[in-house]
């Protein structure tokens, strides 16, 4: 499994989390028990998914602060899952350059969301990046 595939798996698990506010442990186990998963990818998926869950309120606050004139509870869920994933990586994973986090979730949004979502997500993440850079 590549990091891109691991990121997509984490994205899908975060998307599911948005509906129930619980991690789908069965789906997580199926992904982590896959034959082609590397230990580093397994560690990454766990870190991101549980990290988003554990820091959900703080991440939502960061997103809300950077989604100008748009209420966070109205953000399309595929976009919100991408925003949570990228925000977590940018804030807590120093080994991933912010530009990589942003570019990768933009590709996820292009694949799984609406035509205009990539512009919205990119704009929010630009603000998040600038905010986190100042800290």
XYZ file of N, CA and C in Angstrom, residues 8-88:
243
model
N -6.130 7.643 1.534
C -7.506 7.444 1.088
C -8.280 6.591 2.094
N -7.642 5.576 2.642
C -8.296 4.745 3.661
C -8.623 5.570 4.895
N -7.683 6.393 5.325
C -7.926 7.259 6.486
C -9.073 8.223 6.185
N -9.082 8.789 4.993
C -10.145 9.706 4.565
C -11.511 9.028 4.660
N -11.592 7.805 4.167
C -12.864 7.079 4.195
C -13.311 6.787 5.626
N -12.381 6.442 6.489
C -12.732 6.189 7.888
C -13.160 7.481 8.593
N -12.497 8.582 8.290
C -12.892 9.873 8.870
C -14.271 10.266 8.369
N -14.539 10.032 7.097
C -15.858 10.320 6.531
C -16.938 9.559 7.304
N -16.707 8.284 7.561
C -17.658 7.496 8.346
C -17.813 8.026 9.760
N -16.716 8.474 10.341
C -16.738 9.026 11.694
C -17.658 10.245 11.783
N -17.715 11.027 10.726
C -18.548 12.236 10.744
C -20.027 11.932 10.942
N -20.461 10.754 10.574
C -21.875 10.398 10.702
C -22.227 9.843 12.072
N -21.343 9.075 12.673
C -21.678 8.399 13.929
C -20.878 8.894 15.123
N -19.829 9.675 14.869
C -18.891 10.126 15.898
C -18.233 8.936 16.604
N -18.138 7.826 15.875
C -17.427 6.642 16.347
C -16.589 6.101 15.203
N -15.430 5.561 15.537
C -14.579 4.929 14.538
C -15.191 3.575 14.194
N -15.306 3.276 12.922
C -15.799 1.973 12.470
C -14.654 0.968 12.606
N -14.592 0.331 13.755
C -13.482 -0.568 14.068
C -13.435 -1.765 13.117
N -14.588 -2.217 12.656
C -14.622 -3.353 11.724
C -13.945 -2.965 10.405
N -14.302 -1.814 9.883
C -13.672 -1.346 8.643
C -12.190 -1.087 8.857
N -11.850 -0.501 9.997
C -10.446 -0.239 10.324
C -9.672 -1.555 10.322
N -10.202 -2.575 10.973
C -9.521 -3.873 11.031
C -9.345 -4.480 9.644
N -10.380 -4.379 8.823
C -10.282 -4.925 7.461
C -9.170 -4.233 6.679
N -9.076 -2.940 6.814
C -8.031 -2.188 6.114
C -6.658 -2.580 6.657
N -6.534 -2.619 7.983
C -5.235 -2.877 8.599
C -4.768 -4.317 8.434
N -5.698 -5.231 8.170
C -5.343 -6.636 7.971
C -5.132 -6.980 6.504
N -5.224 -5.997 5.639
C -5.011 -6.205 4.213
C -3.591 -6.724 3.976
N -3.454 -7.594 3.005
C -2.152 -8.207 2.731
C -1.104 -7.206 2.258
N -1.521 -6.180 1.551
C -0.546 -5.261 0.959
C -0.212 -4.055 1.833
N -0.682 -4.042 3.069
C -0.412 -2.882 3.930
C 0.942 -3.039 4.625
N 1.684 -1.959 4.603
C 2.989 -1.918 5.262
C 2.790 -1.414 6.687
N 3.692 -1.783 7.603
C 3.563 -1.302 8.986
C 3.498 0.225 9.077
N 4.271 0.923 8.268
C 4.260 2.394 8.311
C 2.895 2.939 7.892
N 2.262 2.293 6.909
C 0.934 2.731 6.469
C -0.116 2.447 7.544
N 0.006 1.314 8.177
C -0.896 0.965 9.268
C -0.770 1.975 10.413
N 0.452 2.319 10.755
C 0.692 3.307 11.810
C 0.119 4.667 11.420
N 0.308 5.040 10.164
C -0.209 6.316 9.666
C -1.740 6.362 9.780
N -2.404 5.323 9.314
C -3.876 5.286 9.341
C -4.375 5.406 10.773
N -3.812 4.618 11.661
C -4.214 4.693 13.074
C -3.990 6.091 13.642
N -2.811 6.638 13.394
C -2.471 7.959 13.945
C -3.448 9.021 13.459
N -3.758 9.009 12.177
C -4.633 10.036 11.616
C -6.075 9.854 12.087
N -6.598 8.667 11.974
C -8.009 8.443 12.312
C -8.262 8.681 13.799
N -7.439 8.087 14.649
C -7.630 8.303 16.085
C -7.251 9.730 16.483
N -6.298 10.306 15.786
C -5.915 11.689 16.054
C -7.025 12.661 15.724
N -7.704 12.440 14.598
C -8.850 13.287 14.250
C -9.942 13.135 15.304
N -10.199 11.906 15.714
C -11.217 11.685 16.756
C -10.836 12.396 18.052
N -9.600 12.242 18.478
C -9.173 12.794 19.760
C -9.047 14.314 19.759
N -8.842 14.896 18.589
C -8.653 16.346 18.475
C -9.769 17.000 17.665
N -10.895 16.319 17.563
C -11.989 16.757 16.702
C -12.430 18.198 16.983
N -12.673 18.525 18.222
C -13.152 19.875 18.560
C -12.153 20.946 18.157
N -10.911 20.716 18.457
C -9.872 21.691 18.113
C -9.734 21.824 16.593
N -9.770 20.708 15.877
C -9.662 20.752 14.418
C -10.868 21.468 13.802
N -12.041 21.206 14.336
C -13.251 21.876 13.834
C -13.170 23.382 14.072
N -12.598 23.774 15.187
C -12.426 25.194 15.484
C -11.473 25.847 14.477
N -10.394 25.155 14.163
C -9.447 25.670 13.171
C -10.130 25.820 11.815
N -10.905 24.823 11.436
C -11.631 24.875 10.158
C -12.641 26.013 10.172
N -13.388 26.141 11.254
C -14.392 27.204 11.364
C -13.743 28.583 11.256
N -12.601 28.748 11.897
C -11.900 30.036 11.865
C -11.408 30.395 10.465
N -11.257 29.392 9.607
C -10.696 29.631 8.279
C -11.681 29.413 7.135
N -12.906 29.108 7.444
C -13.924 28.975 6.388
C -14.804 30.216 6.440
N -14.290 31.253 5.832
C -14.918 32.566 5.867
C -16.348 32.520 5.313
N -17.248 33.119 6.050
C -18.650 33.242 5.641
C -19.310 31.898 5.342
N -18.818 30.845 5.972
C -19.402 29.528 5.745
C -19.422 28.796 7.071
N -20.610 28.443 7.542
C -20.726 27.743 8.821
C -20.194 26.319 8.679
N -19.390 25.927 9.630
C -18.719 24.639 9.572
C -19.711 23.468 9.530
N -20.856 23.610 10.167
C -21.831 22.518 10.154
C -22.561 22.388 8.819
N -22.304 23.306 7.892
C -22.909 23.238 6.564
C -21.939 22.759 5.497
N -20.706 22.478 5.899
C -19.712 22.001 4.943
C -20.080 20.581 4.509
N -20.041 20.346 3.217
C -20.327 19.043 2.633
C -19.397 18.007 3.278
N -19.931 16.911 3.730
C -19.148 15.969 4.535
C -17.900 15.408 3.840
N -17.934 15.120 2.547
C -16.669 14.691 1.926
C -15.589 15.775 2.020
N -16.005 17.032 1.912
C -15.055 18.142 2.046
C -14.564 18.260 3.484
N -15.466 18.101 4.428
C -15.101 18.206 5.838
C -14.128 17.096 6.234
N -14.362 15.889 5.731
C -13.436 14.791 6.019
C -12.040 15.122 5.503
N -11.965 15.690 4.312
C -10.676 16.081 3.741
C -10.029 17.189 4.568
N -10.820 18.157 4.982
C -10.293 19.253 5.799
C -9.756 18.740 7.133
N -10.486 17.852 7.764
C -10.032 17.287 9.040
C -8.722 16.531 8.861
N -8.645 15.745 7.806
C -7.438 14.975 7.529
C -6.238 15.897 7.322
N -6.382 16.879 6.447
C -5.270 17.789 6.161
C -4.900 18.626 7.381
N -5.895 19.107 8.107
C -5.609 19.912 9.304
C -4.846 19.092 10.337
N -5.254 17.848 10.516
C -4.547 17.003 11.472
C -3.097 16.811 11.039
